[in-house]
Tab-separated table of C-alpha atoms in Angstrom:
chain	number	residue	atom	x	y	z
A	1	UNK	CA	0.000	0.000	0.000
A	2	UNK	CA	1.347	3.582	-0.833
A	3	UNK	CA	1.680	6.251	1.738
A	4	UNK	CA	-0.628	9.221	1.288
A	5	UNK	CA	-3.131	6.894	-1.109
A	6	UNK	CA	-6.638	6.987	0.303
A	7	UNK	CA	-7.849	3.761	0.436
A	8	UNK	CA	-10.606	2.394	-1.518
A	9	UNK	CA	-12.626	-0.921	-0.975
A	10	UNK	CA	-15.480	-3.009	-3.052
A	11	UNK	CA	-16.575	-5.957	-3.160
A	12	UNK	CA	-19.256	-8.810	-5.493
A	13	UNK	CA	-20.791	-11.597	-4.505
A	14	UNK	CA	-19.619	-15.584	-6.727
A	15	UNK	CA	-23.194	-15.958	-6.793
A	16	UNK	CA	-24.673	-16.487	-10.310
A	17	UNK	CA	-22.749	-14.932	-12.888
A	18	UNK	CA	-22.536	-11.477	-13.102
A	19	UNK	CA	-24.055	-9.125	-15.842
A	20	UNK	CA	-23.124	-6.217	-17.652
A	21	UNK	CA	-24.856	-3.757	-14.664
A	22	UNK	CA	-21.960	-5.155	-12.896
A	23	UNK	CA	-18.973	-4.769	-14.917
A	24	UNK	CA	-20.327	-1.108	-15.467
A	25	UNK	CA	-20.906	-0.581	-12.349
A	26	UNK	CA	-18.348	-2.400	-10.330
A	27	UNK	CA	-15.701	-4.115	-11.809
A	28	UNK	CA	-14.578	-1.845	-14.938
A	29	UNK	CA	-15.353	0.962	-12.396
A	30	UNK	CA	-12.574	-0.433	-10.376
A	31	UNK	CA	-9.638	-1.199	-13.064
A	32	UNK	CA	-10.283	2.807	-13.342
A	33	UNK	CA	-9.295	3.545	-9.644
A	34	UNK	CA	-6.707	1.070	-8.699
A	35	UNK	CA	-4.031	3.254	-9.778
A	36	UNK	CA	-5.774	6.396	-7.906
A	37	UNK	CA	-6.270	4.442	-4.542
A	38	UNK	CA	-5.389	2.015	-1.819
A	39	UNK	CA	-7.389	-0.556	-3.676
A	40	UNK	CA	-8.968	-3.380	-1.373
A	41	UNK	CA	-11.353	-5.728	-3.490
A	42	UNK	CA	-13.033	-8.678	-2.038
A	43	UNK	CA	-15.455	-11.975	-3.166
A	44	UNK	CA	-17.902	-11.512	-0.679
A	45	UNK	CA	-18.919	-15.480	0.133
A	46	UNK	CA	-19.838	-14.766	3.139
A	47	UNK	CA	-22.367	-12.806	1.863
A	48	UNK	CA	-23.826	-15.333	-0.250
A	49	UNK	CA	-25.112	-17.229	2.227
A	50	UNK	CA	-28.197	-15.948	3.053
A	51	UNK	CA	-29.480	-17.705	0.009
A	52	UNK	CA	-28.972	-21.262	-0.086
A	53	UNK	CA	-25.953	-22.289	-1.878
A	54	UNK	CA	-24.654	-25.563	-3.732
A	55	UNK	CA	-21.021	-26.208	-1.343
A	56	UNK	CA	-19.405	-27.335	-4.792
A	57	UNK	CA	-20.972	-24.665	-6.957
A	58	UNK	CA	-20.050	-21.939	-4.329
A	59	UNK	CA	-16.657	-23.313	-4.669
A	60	UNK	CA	-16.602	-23.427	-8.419
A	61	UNK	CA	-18.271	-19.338	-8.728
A	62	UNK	CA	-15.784	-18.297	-6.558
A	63	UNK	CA	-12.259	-19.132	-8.533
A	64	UNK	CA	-14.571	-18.142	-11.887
A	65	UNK	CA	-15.228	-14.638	-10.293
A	66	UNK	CA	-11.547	-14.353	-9.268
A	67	UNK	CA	-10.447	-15.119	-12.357
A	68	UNK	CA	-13.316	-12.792	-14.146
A	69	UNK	CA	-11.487	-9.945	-11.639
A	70	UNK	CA	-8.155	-10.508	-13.042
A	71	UNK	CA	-9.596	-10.378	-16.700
A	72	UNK	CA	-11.093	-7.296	-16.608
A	73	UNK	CA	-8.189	-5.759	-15.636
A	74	UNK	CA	-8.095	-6.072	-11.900
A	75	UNK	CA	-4.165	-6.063	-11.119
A	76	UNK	CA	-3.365	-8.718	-7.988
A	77	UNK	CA	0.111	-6.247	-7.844
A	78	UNK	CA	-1.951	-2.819	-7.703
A	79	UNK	CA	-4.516	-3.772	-5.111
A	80	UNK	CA	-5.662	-6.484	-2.461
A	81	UNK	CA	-7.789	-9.233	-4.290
A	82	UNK	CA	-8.993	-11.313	-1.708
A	83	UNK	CA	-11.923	-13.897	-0.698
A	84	UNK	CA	-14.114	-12.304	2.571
A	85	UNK	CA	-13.922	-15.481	4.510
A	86	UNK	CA	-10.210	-15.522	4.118
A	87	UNK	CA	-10.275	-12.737	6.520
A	88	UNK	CA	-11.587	-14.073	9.687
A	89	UNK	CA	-11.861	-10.497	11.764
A	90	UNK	CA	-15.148	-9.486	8.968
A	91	UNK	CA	-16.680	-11.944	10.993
A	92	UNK	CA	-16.073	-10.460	14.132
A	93	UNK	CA	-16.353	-6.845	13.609
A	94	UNK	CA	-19.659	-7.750	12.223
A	95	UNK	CA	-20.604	-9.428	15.690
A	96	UNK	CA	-19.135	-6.189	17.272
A	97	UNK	CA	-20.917	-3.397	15.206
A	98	UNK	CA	-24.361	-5.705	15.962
A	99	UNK	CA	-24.352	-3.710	19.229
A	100	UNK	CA	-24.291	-0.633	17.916
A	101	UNK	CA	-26.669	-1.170	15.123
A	102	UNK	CA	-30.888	-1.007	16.012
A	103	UNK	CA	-33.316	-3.763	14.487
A	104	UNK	CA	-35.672	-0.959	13.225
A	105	UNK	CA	-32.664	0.350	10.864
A	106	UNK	CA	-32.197	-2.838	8.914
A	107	UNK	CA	-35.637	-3.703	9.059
A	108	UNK	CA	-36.204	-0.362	7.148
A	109	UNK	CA	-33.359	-1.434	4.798
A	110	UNK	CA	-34.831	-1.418	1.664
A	111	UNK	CA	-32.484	-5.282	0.065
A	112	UNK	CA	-33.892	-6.709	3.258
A	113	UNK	CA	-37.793	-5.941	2.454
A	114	UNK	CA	-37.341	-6.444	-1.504
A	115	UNK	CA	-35.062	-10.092	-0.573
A	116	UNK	CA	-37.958	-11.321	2.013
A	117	UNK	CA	-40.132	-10.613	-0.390
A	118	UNK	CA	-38.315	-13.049	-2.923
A	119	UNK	CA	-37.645	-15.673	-0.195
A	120	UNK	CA	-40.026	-15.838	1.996
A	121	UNK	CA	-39.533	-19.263	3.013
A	122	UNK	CA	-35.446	-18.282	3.994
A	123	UNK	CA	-35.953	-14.888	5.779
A	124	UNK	CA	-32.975	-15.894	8.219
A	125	UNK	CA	-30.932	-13.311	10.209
A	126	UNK	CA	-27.737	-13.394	8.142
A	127	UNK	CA	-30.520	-11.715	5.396
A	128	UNK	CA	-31.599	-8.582	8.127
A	129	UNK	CA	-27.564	-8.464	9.230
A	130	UNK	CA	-25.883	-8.165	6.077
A	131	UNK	CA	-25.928	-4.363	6.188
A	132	UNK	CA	-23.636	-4.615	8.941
A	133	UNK	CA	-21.669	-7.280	7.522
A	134	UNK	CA	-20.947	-5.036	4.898
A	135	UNK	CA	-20.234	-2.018	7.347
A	136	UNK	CA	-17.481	-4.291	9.094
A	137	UNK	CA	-15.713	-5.372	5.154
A	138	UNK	CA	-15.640	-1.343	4.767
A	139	UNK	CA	-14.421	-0.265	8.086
A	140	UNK	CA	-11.622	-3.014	8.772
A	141	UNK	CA	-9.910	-1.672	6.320
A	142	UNK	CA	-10.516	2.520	7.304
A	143	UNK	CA	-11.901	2.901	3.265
A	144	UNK	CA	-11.974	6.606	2.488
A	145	UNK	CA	-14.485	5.854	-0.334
A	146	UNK	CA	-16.975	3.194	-1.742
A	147	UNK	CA	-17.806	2.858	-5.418
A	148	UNK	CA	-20.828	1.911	-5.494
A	149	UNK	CA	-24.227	2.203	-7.800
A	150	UNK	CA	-27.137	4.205	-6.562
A	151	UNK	CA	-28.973	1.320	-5.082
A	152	UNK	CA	-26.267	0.799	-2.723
A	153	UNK	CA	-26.133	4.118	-1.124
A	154	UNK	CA	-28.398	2.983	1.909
A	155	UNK	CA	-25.702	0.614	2.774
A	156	UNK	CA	-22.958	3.283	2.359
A	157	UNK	CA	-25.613	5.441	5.050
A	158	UNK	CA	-25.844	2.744	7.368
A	159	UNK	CA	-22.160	2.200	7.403
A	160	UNK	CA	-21.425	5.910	7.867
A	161	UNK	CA	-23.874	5.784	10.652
A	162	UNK	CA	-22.585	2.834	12.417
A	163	UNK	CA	-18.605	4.348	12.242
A	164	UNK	CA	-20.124	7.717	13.878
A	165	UNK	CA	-21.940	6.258	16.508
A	166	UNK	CA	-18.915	3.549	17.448
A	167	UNK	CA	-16.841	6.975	17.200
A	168	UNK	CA	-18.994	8.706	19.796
A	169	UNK	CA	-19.064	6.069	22.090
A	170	UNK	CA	-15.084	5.387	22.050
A	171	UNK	CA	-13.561	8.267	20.771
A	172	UNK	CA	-12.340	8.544	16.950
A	173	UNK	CA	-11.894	4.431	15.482
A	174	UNK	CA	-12.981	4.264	12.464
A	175	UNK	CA	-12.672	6.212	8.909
A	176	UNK	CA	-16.099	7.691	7.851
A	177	UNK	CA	-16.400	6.092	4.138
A	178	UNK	CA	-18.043	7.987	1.761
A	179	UNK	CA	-19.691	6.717	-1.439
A	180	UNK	CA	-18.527	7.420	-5.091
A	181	UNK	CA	-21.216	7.232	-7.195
A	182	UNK	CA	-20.900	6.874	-11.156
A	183	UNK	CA	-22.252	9.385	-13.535
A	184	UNK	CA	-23.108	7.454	-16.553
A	185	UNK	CA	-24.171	4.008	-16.202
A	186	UNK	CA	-24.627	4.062	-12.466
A	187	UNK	CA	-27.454	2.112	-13.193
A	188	UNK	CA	-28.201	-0.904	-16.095
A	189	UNK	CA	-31.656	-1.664	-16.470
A	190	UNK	CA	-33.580	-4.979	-17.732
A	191	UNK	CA	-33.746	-5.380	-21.565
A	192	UNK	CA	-37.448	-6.382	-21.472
A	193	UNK	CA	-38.340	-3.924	-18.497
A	194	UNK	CA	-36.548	-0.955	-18.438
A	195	UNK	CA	-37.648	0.787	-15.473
A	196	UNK	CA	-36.253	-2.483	-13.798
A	197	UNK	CA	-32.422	-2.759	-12.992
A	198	UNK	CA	-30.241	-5.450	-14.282
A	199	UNK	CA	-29.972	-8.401	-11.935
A	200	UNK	CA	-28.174	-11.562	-12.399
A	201	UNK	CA	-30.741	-12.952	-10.546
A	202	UNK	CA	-33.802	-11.790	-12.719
A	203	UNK	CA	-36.605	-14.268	-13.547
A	204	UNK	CA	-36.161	-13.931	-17.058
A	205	UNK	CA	-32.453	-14.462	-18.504
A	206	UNK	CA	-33.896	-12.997	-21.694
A	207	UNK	CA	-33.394	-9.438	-20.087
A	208	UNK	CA	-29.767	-9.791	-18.454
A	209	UNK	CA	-26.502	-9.851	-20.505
A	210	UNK	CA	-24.419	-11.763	-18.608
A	211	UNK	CA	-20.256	-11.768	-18.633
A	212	UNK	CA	-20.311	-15.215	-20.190
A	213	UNK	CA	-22.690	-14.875	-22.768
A	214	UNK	CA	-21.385	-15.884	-26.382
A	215	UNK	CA	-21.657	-13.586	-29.363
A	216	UNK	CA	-24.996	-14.813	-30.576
A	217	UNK	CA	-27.134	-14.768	-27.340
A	218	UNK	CA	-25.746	-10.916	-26.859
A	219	UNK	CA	-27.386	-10.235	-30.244
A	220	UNK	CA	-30.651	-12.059	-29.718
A	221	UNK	CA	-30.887	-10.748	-26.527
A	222	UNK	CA	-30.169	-6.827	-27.805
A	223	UNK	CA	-32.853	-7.652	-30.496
A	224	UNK	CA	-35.689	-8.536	-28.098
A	225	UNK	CA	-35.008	-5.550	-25.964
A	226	UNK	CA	-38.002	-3.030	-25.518
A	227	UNK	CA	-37.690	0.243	-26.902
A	228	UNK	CA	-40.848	2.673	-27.294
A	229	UNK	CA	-43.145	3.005	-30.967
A	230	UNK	CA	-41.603	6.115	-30.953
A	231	UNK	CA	-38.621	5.787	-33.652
A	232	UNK	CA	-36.268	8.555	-32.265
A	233	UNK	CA	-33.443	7.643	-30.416
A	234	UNK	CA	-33.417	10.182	-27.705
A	235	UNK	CA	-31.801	10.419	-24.051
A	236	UNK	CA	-34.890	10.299	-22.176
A	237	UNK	CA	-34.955	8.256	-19.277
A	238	UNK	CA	-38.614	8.989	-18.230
A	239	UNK	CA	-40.291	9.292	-21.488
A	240	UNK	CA	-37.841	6.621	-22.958
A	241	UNK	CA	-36.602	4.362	-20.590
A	242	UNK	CA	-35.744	1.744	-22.854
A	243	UNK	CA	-33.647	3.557	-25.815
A	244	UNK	CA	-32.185	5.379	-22.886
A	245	UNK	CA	-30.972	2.323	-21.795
A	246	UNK	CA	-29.653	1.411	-24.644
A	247	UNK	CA	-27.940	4.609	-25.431
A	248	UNK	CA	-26.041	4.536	-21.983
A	249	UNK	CA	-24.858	1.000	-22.262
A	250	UNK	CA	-23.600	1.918	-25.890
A	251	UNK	CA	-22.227	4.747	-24.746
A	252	UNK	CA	-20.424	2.764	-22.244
A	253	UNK	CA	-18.934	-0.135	-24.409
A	254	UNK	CA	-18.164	1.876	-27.559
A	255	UNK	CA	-16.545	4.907	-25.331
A	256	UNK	CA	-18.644	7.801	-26.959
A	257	UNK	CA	-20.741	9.802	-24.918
A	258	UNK	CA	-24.692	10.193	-25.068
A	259	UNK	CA	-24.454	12.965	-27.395
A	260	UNK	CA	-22.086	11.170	-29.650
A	261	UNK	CA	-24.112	8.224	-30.148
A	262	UNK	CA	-27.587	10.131	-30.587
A	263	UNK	CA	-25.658	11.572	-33.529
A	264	UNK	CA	-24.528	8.400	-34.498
A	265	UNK	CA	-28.059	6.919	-35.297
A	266	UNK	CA	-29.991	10.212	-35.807
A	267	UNK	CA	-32.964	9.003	-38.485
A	268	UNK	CA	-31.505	5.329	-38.415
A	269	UNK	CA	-34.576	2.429	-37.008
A	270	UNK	CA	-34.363	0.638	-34.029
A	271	UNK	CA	-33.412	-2.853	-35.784
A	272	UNK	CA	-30.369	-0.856	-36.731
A	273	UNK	CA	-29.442	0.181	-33.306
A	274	UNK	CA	-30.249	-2.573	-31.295
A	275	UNK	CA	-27.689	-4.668	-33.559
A	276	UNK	CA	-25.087	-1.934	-33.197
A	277	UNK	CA	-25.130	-2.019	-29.036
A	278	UNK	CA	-25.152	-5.707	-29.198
A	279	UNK	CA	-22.309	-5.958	-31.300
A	280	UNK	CA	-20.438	-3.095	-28.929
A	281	UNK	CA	-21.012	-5.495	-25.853
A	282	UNK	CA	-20.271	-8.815	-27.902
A	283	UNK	CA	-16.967	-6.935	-28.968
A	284	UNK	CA	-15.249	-5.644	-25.592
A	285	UNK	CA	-16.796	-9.110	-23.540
A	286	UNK	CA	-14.411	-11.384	-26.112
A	287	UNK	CA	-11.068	-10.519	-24.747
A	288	UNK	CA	-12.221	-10.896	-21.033
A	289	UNK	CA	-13.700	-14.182	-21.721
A	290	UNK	CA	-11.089	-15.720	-23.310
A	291	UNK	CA	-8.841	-14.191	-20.576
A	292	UNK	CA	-11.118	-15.494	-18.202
A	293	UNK	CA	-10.686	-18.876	-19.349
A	294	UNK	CA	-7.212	-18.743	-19.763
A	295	UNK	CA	-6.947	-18.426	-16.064
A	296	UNK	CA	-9.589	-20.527	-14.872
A	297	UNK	CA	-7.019	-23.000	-16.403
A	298	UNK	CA	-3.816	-22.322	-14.308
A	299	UNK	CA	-5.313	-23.152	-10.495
A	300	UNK	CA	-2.481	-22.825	-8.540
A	301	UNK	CA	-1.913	-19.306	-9.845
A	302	UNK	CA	-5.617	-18.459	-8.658
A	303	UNK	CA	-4.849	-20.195	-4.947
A	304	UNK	CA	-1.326	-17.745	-5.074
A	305	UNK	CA	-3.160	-14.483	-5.496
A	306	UNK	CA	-5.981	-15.322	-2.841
A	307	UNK	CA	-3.326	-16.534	-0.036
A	308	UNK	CA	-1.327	-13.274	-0.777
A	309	UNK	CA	-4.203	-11.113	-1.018
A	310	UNK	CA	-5.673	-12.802	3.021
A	311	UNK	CA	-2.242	-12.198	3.826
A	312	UNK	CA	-2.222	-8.535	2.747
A	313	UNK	CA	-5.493	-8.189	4.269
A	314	UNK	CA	-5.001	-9.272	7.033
A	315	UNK	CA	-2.518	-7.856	8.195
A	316	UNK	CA	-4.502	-4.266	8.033
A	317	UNK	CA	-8.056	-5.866	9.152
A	318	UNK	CA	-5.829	-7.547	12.396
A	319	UNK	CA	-4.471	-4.194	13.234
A	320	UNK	CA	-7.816	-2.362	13.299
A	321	UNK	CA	-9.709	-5.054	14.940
A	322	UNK	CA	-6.945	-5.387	17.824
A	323	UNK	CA	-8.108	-1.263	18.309
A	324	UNK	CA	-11.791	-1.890	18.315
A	325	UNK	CA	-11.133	-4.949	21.170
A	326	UNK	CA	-9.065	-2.471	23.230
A	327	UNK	CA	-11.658	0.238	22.925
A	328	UNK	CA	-14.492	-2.000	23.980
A	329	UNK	CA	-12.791	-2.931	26.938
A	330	UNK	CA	-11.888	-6.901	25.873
A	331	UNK	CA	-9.042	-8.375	28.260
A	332	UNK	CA	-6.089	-8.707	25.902
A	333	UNK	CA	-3.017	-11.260	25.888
């Protein structure tokens, strides 16, 4: 880590396989800022568990996501790339911050009343903690900043929240994170219902471009999206949600702006334009496939990054939990 860097932390979850909303928002967000920052990156498995996973496919999703990380353009030597339950003191921050967290602020969290909605039959605690699960992965490692899409910034709120309190209490502990939020293409929405954002765990594949999908189901997929039976193709997100959509994740895989690309298919149809972004996608998703796979084949390079990066981690999530024990008031050896 270099001296005077802020530091920087993010994490995804190796459950199902991530979409386009996610590269956009996450991952290619981060190959941007790992030169900028202190870069701490994490596969959140721990997370993952408050749905019902497969032991061997959790296994499996987690090596493909590392790998996927490295692809992109995620540098093991910039930044700490590292798996959550490597790092045994996320774990017990999380049991920590519990006490200084209230049951009506997660029950008001808006994943936790959209997720028990989904499951009913699985509404477990792990589901109403995991705001503070995620508060303990961001302050462990005193994160200056957390790049995240706008339907994260409740947890970024609930993590600022819990650092002040715990500050209050015990004098100054923890770094106050704030939340970078992207400009354009902060938020990917559903090919078939635009006013819907892109989830990789959406009922219908048929809206979600996922990282793995080949050439031809990209197309097929941009070809079914819904646009509007108005023929312009406008910027509008509220009159126009789905050629909005469009636009902005063109304008994110082809590297013009907005402007550029209303200019580029000024009086051109929609057949025309729905090929063109799905060809964009299919294009720059290639390259970090067949990178992707190229690692997924050399295992014992994928086991050296994650024991370096709990290593690295560790070190700096030790060091702050050994404060937070001495603050409390825990006996210490």
């Amino acid at each position: 880590m270099e001296e005077g860097k802020k530091v920087l932390y993010s994490a995804a979850q190796p459950t199902n396989t991530l979409t386009i909303g996610n590269y956009i928002g996450a991952i290619g967000n981060w190959v941007k800022l790992q030169d900028e920052y202190n870069c701490f990156f994490a596969i959140a498995n721990m997370h993952a568990l408050t749905v019902r996973q497969v032991p061997a496919e959790l296994r499996r999703r987690t090596l493909s996501l590392l790998a996927l990380y490295i692809a992109c353009g995620v540098d093991p030597e910039k930044c700490v790339l590292y798996l959550q339950s490597h790092v045994s003191a996320h774990a017990e921050l999380c049991w920590v911050l519990n006490n200084y967290t209230y049951v009506g602020e997660m029950e008001r969290m808006t994943q936790f009343k959209d997720k028990s909605a989904k499951h009913a039959d699985n509404i477990n605690m792990g589901l109403m903690d995991y705001p503070v699960l995620m508060a303990a992965d961001i302050l462990l490692y005193n994160s200056d900043y957390i790049p995240v899409g706008l339907d994260q910034r409740q947890h970024v709120e609930i993590a600022r929240d819990i650092a002040q309190r715990f500050n209050n209490a015990y004098s100054p502990t923890f770094t106050v994170p704030e939340g970078i939020y992207l400009k354009v293409g902060a938020k990917i929405n559903d090919l078939l219902d635009p006013t819907k954002k892109m989830s990789k765990s959406a009922e219908n594949p048929n809206g979600v471009i996922f990282l793995d999908d080949d050439k031809d189901t990209i197309i097929r997929k941009f070809k079914r999206a819904v646009t509007d039976s108005d023929a312009s193709i406008k910027y509008d997100p509220e009159n126009k949600a789905g050629v909005s959509n469009l636009l902005t994740i063109y304008s994110v895989f082809s590297g013009k702006s907005i402007k550029e690309a209303e200019s580029e298919f000024a009086g051109r149809g929609y057949g025309e334009f729905k090929l063109a972004v799905g060809e964009a996608v299919a294009d720059k998703l290639a390259p970090i496939q067949a990178e992707q796979a190229r690692l997924l084949a050399d295992k014992a390079y994928l086991d050296g990054v994650l024991k370096s990066g709990a290593e690295r981690a560790g070190r700096v999530a030790d060091k702050t939990l050994a404060k937070v024990y001495r603050k409390i008031g825990f006996y210490q050896i």
